[in-house]
Coordinates of C-alpha atoms and ligand atoms in Angstrom, one line a residue:
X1014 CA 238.3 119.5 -18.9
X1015 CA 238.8 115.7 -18.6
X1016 CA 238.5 114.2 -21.9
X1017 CA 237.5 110.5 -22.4
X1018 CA 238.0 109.1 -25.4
X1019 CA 236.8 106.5 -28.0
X1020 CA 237.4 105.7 -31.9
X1021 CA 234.3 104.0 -33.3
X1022 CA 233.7 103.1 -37.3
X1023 CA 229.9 103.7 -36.6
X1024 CA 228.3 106.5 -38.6
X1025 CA 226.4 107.8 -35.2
X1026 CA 226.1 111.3 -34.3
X1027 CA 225.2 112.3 -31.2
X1028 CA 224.0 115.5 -29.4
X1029 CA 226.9 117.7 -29.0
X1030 CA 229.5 119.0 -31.3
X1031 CA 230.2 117.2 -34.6
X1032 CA 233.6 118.3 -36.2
X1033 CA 234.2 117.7 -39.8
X1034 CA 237.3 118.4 -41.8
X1035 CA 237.1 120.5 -45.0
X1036 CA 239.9 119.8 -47.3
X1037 CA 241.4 123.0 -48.9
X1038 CA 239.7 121.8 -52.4
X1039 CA 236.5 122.1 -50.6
X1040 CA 235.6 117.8 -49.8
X1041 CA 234.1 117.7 -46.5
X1042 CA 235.2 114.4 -44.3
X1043 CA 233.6 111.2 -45.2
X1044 CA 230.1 110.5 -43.3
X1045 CA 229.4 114.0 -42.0
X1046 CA 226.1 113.9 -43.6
X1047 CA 225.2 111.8 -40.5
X1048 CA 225.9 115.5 -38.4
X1049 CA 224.8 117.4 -40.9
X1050 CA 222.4 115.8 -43.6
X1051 CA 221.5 119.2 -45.1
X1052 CA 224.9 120.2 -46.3
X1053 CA 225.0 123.3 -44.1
X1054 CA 229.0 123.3 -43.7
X1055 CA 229.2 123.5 -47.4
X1056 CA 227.1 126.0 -47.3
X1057 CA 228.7 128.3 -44.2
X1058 CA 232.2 127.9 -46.2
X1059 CA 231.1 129.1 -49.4
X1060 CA 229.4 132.1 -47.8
X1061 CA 232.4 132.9 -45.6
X1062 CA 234.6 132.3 -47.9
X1063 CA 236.3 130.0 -45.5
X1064 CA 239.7 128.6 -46.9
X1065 CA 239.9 125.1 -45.4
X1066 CA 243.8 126.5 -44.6
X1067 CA 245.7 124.2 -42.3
X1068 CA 243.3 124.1 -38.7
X1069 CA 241.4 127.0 -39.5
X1070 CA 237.9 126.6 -37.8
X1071 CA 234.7 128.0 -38.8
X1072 CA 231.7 127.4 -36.2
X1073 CA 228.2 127.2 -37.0
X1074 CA 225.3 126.2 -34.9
X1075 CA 223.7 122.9 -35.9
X1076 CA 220.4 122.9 -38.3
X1077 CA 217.1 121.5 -37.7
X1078 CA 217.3 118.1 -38.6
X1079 CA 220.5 117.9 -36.6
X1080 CA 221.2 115.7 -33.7
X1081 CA 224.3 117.9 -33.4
X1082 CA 224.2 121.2 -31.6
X1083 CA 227.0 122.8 -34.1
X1084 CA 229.4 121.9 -36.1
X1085 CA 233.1 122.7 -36.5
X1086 CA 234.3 123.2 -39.4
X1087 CA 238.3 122.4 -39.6
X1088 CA 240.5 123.1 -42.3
X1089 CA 242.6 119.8 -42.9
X1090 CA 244.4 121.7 -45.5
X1091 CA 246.8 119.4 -48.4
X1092 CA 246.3 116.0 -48.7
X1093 CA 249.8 114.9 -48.8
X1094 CA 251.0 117.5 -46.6
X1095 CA 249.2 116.1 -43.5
X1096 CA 252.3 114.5 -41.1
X1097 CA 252.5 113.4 -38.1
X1098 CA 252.3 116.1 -36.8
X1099 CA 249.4 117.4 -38.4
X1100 CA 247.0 115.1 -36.9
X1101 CA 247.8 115.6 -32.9
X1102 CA 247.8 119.6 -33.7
X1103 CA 244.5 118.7 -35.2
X1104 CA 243.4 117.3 -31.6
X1105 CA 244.8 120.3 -29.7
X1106 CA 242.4 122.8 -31.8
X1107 CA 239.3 120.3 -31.6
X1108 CA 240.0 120.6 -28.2
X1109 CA 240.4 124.2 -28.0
X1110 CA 237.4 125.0 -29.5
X1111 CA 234.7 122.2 -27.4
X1112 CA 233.3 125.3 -25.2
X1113 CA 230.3 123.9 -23.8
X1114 CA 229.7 120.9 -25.3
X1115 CA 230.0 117.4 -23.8
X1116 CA 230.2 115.2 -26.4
X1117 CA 232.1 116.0 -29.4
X1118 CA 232.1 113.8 -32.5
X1119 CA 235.3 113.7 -34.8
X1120 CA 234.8 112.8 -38.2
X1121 CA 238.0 111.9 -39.5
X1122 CA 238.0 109.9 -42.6
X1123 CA 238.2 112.0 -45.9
X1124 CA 237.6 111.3 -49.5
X1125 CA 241.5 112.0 -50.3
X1126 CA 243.1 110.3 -47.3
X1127 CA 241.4 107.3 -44.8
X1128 CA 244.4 108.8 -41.7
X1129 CA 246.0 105.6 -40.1
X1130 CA 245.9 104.5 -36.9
X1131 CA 248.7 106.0 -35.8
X1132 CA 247.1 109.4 -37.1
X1133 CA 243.8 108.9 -35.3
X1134 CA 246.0 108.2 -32.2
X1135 CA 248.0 111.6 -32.8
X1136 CA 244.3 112.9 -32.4
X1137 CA 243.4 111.6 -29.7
X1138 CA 247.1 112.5 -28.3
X1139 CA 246.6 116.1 -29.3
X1140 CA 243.2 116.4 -27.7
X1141 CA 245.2 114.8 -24.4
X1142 CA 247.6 118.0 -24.6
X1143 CA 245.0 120.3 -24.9
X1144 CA 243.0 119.8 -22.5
X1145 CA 246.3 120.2 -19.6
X1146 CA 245.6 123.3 -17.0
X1147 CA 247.6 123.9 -13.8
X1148 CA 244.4 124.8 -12.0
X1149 CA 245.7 123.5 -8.0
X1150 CA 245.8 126.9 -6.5
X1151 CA 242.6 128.3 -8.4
X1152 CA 240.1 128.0 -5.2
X1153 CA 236.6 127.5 -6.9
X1154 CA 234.3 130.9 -6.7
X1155 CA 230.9 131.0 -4.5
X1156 CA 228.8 128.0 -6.4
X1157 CA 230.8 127.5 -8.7
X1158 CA 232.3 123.7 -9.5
X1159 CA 235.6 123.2 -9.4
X1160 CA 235.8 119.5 -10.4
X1161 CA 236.5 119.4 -14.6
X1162 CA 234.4 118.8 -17.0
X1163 CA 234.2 115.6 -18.5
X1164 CA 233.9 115.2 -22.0
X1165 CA 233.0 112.5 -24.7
X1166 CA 235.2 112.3 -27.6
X1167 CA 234.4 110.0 -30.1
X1168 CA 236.6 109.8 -33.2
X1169 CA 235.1 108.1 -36.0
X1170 CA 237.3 106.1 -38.6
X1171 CA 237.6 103.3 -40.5
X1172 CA 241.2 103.1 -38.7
X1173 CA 239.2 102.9 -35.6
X1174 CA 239.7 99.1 -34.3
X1175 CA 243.5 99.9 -34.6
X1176 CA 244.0 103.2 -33.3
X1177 CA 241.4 101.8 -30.3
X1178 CA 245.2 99.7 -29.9
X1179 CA 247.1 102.9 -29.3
X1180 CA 245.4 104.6 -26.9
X1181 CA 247.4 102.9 -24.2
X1182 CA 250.4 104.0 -25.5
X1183 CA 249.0 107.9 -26.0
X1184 CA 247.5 108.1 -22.3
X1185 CA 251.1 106.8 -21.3
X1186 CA 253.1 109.5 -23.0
X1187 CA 250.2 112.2 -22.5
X1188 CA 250.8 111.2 -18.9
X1189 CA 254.6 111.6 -18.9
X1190 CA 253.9 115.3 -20.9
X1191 CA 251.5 115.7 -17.9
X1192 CA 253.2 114.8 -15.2
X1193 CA 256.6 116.9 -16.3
X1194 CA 254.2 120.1 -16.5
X1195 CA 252.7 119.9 -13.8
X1196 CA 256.3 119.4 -11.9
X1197 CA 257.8 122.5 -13.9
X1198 CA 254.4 125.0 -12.5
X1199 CA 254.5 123.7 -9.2
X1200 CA 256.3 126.4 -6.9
X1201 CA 259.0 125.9 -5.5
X1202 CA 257.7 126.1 -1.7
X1203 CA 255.4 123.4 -2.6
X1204 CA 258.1 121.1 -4.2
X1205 CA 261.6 120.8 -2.4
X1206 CA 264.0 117.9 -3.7
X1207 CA 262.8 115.5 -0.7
X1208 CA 259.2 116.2 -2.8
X1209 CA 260.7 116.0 -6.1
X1210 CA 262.0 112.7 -5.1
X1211 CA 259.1 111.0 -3.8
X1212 CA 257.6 112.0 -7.0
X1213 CA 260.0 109.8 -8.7
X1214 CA 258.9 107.3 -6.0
X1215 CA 255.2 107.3 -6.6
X1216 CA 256.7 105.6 -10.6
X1217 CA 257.4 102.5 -8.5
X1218 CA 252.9 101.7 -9.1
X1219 CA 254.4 101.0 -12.6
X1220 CA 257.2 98.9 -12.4
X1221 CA 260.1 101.3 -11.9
X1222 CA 262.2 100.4 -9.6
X1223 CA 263.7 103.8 -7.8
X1224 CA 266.6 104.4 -5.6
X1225 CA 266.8 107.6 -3.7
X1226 CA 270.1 109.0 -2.3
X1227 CA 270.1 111.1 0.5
X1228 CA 272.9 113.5 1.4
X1229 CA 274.8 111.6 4.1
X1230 CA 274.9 108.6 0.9
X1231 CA 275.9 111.1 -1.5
X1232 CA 278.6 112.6 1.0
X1233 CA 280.2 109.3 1.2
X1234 CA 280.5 108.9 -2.7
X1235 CA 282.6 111.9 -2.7
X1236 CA 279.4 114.3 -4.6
X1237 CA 281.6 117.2 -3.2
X1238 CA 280.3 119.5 -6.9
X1239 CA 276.5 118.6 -6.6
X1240 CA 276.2 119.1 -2.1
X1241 CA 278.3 122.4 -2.5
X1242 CA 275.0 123.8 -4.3
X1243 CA 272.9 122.1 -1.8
X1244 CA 274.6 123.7 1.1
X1245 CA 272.7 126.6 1.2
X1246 CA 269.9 125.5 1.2
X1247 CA 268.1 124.3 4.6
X1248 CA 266.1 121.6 2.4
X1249 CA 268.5 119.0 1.8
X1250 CA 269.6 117.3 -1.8
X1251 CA 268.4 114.2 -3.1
X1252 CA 269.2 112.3 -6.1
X1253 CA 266.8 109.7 -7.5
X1254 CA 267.3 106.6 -9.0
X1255 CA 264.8 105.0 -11.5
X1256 CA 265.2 101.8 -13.2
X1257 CA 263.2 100.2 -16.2
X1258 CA 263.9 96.9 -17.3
X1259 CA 262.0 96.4 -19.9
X1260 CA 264.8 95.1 -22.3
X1261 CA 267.3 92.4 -22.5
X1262 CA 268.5 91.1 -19.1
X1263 CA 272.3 92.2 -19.5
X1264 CA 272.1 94.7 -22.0
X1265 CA 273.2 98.1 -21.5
X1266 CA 270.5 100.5 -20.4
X1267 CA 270.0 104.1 -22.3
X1268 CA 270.7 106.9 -19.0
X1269 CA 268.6 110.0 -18.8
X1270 CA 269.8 112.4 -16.5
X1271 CA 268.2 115.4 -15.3
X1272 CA 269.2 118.6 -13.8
X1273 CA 266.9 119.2 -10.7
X1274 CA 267.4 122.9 -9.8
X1275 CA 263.9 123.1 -7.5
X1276 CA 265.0 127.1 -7.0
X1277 CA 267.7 128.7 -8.4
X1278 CA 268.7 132.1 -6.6
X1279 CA 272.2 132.1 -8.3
X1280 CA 273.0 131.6 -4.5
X1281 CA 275.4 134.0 -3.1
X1282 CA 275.9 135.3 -7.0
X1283 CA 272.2 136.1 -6.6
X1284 CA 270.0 136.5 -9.7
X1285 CA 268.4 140.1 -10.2
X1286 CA 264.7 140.3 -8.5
X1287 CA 262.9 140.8 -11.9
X1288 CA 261.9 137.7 -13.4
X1289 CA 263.3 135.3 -10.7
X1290 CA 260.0 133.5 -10.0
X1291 CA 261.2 131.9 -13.5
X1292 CA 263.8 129.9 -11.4
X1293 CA 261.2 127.9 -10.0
X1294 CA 261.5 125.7 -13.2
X1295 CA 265.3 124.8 -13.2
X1296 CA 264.6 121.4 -12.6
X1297 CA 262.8 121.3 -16.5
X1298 CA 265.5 118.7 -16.9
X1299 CA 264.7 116.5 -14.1
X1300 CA 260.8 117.1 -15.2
X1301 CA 261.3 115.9 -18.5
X1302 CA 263.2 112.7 -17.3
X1303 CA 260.4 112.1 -14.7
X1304 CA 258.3 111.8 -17.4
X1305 CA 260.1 110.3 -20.0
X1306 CA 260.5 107.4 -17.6
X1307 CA 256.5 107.5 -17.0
X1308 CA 255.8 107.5 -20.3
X1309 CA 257.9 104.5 -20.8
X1310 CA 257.3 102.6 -18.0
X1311 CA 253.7 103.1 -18.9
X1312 CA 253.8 101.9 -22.1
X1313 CA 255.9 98.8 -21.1
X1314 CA 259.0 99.4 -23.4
X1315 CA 260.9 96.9 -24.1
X1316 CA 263.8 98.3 -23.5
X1317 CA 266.7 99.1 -20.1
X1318 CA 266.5 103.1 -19.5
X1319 CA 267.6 104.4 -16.2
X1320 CA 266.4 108.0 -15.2
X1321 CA 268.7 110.0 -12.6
X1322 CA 268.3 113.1 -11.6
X1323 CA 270.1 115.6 -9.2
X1324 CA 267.7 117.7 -6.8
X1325 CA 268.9 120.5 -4.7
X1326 CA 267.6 124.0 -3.8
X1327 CA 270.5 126.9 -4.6
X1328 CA 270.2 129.3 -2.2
X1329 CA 272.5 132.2 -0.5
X1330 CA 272.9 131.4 3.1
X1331 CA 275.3 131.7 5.8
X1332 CA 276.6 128.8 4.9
X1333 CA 276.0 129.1 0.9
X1334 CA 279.4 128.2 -1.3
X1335 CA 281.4 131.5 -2.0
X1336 CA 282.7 132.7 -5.2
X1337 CA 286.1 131.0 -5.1
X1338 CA 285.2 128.1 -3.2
X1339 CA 287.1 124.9 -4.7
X1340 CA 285.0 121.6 -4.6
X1341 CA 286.2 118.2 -5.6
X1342 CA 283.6 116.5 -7.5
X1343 CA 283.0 112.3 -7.4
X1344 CA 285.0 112.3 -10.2
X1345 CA 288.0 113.5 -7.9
X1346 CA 288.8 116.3 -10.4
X1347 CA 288.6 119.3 -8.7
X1348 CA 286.7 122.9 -9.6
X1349 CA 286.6 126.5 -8.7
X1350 CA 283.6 127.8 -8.7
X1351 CA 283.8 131.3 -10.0
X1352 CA 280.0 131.8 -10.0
X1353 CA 277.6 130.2 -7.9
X1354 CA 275.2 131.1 -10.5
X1355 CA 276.0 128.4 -12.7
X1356 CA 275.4 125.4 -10.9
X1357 CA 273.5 123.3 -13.2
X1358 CA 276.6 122.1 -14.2
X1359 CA 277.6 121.2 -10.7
X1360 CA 274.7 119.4 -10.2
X1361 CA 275.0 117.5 -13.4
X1362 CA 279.0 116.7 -13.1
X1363 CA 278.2 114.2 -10.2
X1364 CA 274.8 113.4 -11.7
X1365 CA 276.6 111.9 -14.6
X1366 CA 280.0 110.6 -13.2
X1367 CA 277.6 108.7 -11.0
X1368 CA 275.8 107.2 -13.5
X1369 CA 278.7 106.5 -16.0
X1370 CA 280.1 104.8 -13.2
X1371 CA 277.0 102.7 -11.6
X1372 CA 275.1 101.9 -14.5
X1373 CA 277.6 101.7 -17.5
X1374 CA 275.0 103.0 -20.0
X1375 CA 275.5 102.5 -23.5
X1376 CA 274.4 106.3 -23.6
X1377 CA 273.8 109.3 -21.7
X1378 CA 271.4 112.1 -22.7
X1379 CA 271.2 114.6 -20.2
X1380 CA 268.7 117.3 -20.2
X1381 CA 269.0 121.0 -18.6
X1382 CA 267.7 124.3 -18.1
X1383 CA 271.8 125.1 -18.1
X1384 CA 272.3 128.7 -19.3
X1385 CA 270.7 132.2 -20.5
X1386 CA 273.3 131.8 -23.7
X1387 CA 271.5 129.0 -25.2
X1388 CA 267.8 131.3 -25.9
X1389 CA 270.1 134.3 -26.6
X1390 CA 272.1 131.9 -29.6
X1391 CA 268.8 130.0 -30.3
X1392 CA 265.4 131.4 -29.7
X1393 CA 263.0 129.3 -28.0
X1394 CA 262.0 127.6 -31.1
X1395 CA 265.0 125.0 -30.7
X1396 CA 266.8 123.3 -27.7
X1397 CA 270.5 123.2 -27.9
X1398 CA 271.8 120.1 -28.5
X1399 CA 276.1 119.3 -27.7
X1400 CA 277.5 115.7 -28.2
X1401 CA 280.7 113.9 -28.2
X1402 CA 278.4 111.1 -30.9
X1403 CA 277.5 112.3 -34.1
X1404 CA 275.2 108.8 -34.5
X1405 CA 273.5 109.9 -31.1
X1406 CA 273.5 113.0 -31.6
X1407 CA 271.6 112.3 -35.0
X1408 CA 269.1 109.9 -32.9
X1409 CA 268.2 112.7 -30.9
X1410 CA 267.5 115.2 -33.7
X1411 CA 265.4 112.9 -35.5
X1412 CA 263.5 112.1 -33.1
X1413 CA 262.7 115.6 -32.2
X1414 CA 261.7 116.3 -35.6
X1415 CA 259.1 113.6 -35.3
X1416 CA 258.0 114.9 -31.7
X1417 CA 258.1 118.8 -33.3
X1418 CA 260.6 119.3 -30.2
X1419 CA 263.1 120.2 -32.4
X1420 CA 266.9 120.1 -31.4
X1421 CA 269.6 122.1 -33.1
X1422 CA 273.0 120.9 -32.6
X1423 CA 276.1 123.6 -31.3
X1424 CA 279.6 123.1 -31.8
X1425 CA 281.8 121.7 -29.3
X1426 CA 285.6 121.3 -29.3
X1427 CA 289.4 121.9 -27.6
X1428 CA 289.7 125.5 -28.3
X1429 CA 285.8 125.8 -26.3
X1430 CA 287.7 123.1 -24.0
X1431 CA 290.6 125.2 -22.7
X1432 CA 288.5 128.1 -21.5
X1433 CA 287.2 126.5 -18.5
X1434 CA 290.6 125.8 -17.4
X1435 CA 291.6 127.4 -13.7
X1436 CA 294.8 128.4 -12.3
X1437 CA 293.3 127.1 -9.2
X1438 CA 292.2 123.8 -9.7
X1439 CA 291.3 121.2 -12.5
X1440 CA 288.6 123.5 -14.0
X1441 CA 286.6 126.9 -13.6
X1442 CA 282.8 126.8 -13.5
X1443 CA 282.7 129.7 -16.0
X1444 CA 284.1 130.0 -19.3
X1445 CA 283.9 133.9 -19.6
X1446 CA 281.7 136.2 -21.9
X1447 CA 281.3 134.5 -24.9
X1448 CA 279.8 131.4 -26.0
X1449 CA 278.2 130.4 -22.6
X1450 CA 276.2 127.2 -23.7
X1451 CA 279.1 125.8 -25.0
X1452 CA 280.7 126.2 -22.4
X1453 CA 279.2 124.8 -20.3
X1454 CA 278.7 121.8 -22.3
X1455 CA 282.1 121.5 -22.3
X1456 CA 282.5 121.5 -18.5
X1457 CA 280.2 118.5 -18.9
X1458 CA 282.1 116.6 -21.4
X1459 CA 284.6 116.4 -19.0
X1460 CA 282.3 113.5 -16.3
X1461 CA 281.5 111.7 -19.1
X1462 CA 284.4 109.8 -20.0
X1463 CA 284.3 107.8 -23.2
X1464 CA 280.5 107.0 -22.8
X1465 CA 278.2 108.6 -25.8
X1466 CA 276.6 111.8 -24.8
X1467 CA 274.6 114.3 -25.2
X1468 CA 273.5 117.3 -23.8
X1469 CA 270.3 119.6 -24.0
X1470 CA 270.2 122.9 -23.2
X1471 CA 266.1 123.8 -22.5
X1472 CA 266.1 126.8 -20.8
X1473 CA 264.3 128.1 -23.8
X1474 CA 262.1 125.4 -24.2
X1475 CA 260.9 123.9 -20.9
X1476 CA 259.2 126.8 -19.5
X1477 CA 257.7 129.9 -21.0
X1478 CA 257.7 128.3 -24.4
X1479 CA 256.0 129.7 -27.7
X1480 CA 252.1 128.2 -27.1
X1481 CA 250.1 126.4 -29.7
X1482 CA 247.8 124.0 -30.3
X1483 CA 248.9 121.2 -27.9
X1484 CA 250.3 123.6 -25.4
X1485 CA 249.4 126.6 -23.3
X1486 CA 251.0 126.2 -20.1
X1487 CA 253.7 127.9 -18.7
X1488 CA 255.8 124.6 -18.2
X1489 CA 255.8 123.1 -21.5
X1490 CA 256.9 118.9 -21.1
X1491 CA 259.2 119.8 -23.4
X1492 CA 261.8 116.9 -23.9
X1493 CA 259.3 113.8 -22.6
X1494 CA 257.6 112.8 -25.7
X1495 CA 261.2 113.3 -27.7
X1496 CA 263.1 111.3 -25.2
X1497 CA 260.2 108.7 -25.4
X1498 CA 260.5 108.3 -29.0
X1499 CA 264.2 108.4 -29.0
X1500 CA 264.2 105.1 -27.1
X1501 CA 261.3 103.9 -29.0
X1502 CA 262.7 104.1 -32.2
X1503 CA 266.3 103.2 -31.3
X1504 CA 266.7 100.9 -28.1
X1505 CA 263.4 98.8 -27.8
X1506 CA 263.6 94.9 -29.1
Ligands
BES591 N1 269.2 128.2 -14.4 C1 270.1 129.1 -15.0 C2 269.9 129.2 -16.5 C3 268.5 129.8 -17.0 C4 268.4 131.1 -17.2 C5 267.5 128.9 -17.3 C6 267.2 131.6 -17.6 C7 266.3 129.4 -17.7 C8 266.1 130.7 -17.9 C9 271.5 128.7 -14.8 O1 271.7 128.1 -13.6 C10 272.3 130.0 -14.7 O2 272.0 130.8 -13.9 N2 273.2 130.1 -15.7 C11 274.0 131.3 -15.8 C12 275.4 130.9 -16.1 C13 276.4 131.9 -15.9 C14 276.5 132.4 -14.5 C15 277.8 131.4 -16.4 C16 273.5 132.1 -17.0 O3 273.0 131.5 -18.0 O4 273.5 133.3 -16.9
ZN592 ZN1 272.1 129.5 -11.9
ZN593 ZN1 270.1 127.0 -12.8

């Protein structure tokens, strides 16, 4: 489906669907007489003995007398209970439940609560979410159309001349969510780091500018950690640059960095068979930073945010890293690496030195699908958050409360610290049985210098995440619309 969408403060219904919200005490929203001037809804939810409970939907085909086709009843549940949240979940179900129609009329005012603009915008945001499939490799069958459907929403509101002021801002971060899960389906013979890159590229049409290293530049800055992944790979590495200045001309910019893992085989540490196709989304980190920066770009903040992410392919190889291969690292500090497995982190310690080092950020929030340990200590219901800043680290989880991508912070410290040290060299890619998210967190810690920082872990949230209403694909965008709002609500003048 392609939805197209308007807010309007007529009372118009057209032919179509007409959706109106029943509050759990039984109101009906404001103006839905217009869609149904007989009272029907009233009517199917007393005979149903519908509830009205939070997004509940009851479906009844229009009467005669209608210019509707049916109606949707939606449960808007509590007044008083209805967050942020609330309304772009609302959105996501109105848009799961369109079926045929091609114009679908929201009626969203309600006797206890006129929603703001912001609220009608979280619709219209949901509905955005929705209506995402990762359709490129369906080929259409005999007759049938493969182009999407477009559809007409119209979202009625007294709210509607503001919201109509948002919906720049909602296509920009819908497109970011977009754009990241489209990146994190897309297989992995299809997108190589060189491709990966010059999607980061294609962000120059909005005034980003982007850099991209190749691996003869990131040879000479020493990147020994990040190209001894890439070397078994017969795609080479890239790392790509994007800069937004949309702040203050010298003030320090926010970094995102991203772990770009197009394939991860565990390289000659090779993954078991079952369940490897998963690896085609370790670069959820570099995804979510992809879009962040869309999203932000987009929207014009007005704020400096650089994006960076590391892109290489891990793959056993003739000349694949062994098991006891030492690498020095931009950094200079040196590390065995024990398992070739975990190489997110190697990826990341140049990723982030670099940055530290070029850009001077007044923060660094890196983002990876890092380890197994983090869904085994967490679930998939949070992402793992580490940080040497409690303030940033505070930023981040409030901001993922608004965004419901919530974060829940891990415990880092010395004792974690010491058991990455190696008889060998400076450090040990592996800290041993226990505690693996931490870490590997801490083997970060250790390229970020003094800088704030903070790490998420999203294997558990980036791909194969718990669906719902504004989500039902495989790669989730989780981490874009957080990271967004983390710089909306913290960095922007
Ligand atoms: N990309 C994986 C982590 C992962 C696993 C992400 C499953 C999403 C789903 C990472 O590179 C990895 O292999 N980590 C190892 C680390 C271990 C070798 C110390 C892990 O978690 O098992
Ligand atoms: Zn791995
Ligand atoms: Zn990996």
């Amino acid at each position: 489906m392609k939805p197209e969408i308007v807010f309007s403060r007529s009372n118009k219904q057209t032919a179509g669907l007409a959706v109106i919200l029943m509050a759990a005490d039984g109101d009906g929203s404001v103006g839905a007489n217009n869609a149904d001037p007989q009272g029907v809804a009233k009517k199917a939810v007393k005979i149903s003995e519908f509830k009205a409970k939070e997004l509940a939907t009851l479906d009844v085909v229009a009467p005669a007398g209608s210019v509707a086709d049916r109606l949707l009843i939606v449960g808007s549940g509590e007044s008083g209970e209805r967050d942020e949240q609330f309304w772009i979940r609302l959105g996501g179900q109105i848009c799961a439940e369109v079926k045929t129609a091609k114009k679908v009329t929201i009626w969203l005012d309600q006797a206890d609560e006129k929603p703001s603009p912001e609220a009608a915008a979280g619709v219209a945001l949901g509905i955005l979410l929705r209506a995402y499939r990762f359709d490129t490799y369906k080929t259409s069958k005999k007759g049938e159309e493969k182009k999407p459907k477009n559809v007409r929403f119209t979202i009625i509101t007294s709210s509607a001349a503001s919201a109509k002021k948002l919906l720049g801002e909602v296509e920009a971060i819908a497109g970011g969510v977009t754009l990241a899960r489209d990146l994190v389906n897309e297989p992995a013979n299809i997108l190589g780091p060189v491709e990966f890159a010059a999607k980061a590229r294609e962000l120059t049409r909005l005034g980003v500018k982007v850099d991209i290293l190749t691996e003869r530049e990131m040879k000479k800055l020493g990147m020994g950690a990040l190209l001894g992944v890439a070397q078994g790979s017969v795609r080479a590495p890239r790392m790509a640059v994007m800069h937004w200045s949309g702040g203050r001309a010298r003030e320090k910019p926010v970094a995102l960095v991203g772990k770009g893992v197009v394939f991860d085989t565990g390289g000659i540490s090779m993954k078991p068979a079952a369940g490897m196709e998963d690896m085609k989304g370790d670069m959820g980190g570099a995804a979510a930073v992809i879009g962040a920066m869309h999203a932000i770009a987009a929207r014009k903040a007005k704020a400096n945010v650089v994006g960076i992410i590391g892109l290489v392919e891990n793959m056993p190889d003739g000349n694949a890293q062994r098991p006891g291969d030492i690498v020095t690292s931009m950094s200079g500090q040196t590390i065995e690496v024990l398992n070739t497995d975990a190489e997110g982190r190697l990826v990341l310690a140049d990723a982030l030195w670099y940055c530290n080092e070029r850009f001077k950020p007044c923060c660094m929030v890196n983002l990876a699908t890092l380890t197994g340990a983090i869904m085994i200590a967490l679930g998939k219901n949070h992402a793992g958050l580490f940080s040497n800043d409690d303030a940033l680290a505070a930023r981040l989880t409030t901001a993922g409360l608004a965004t419901a991508e919530t974060l829940w912070r891990m415990p880092m410290g010395p004792d974690y610290d010491k058991l990455i040290d190696s008889k060998n060299a400076d450090m040990k890619n592996i800290g041993g049985r226990y505690g693996g998210a931490i870490t590997a967190a801490q083997f970060l810690k250790r390229f970020v210098g003094d800088t704030p920082w903070a790490h998420l872990d999203i294997a558990g949230t980036a791909m194969g995440s718990i669906s719902n209403e504004i989500n039902r694909s495989w790669g989730s965008g989780f981490g874009v619309r957080l990271l967004d709002r983390f710089v909306k609500d913290n960095y922007e003048r």
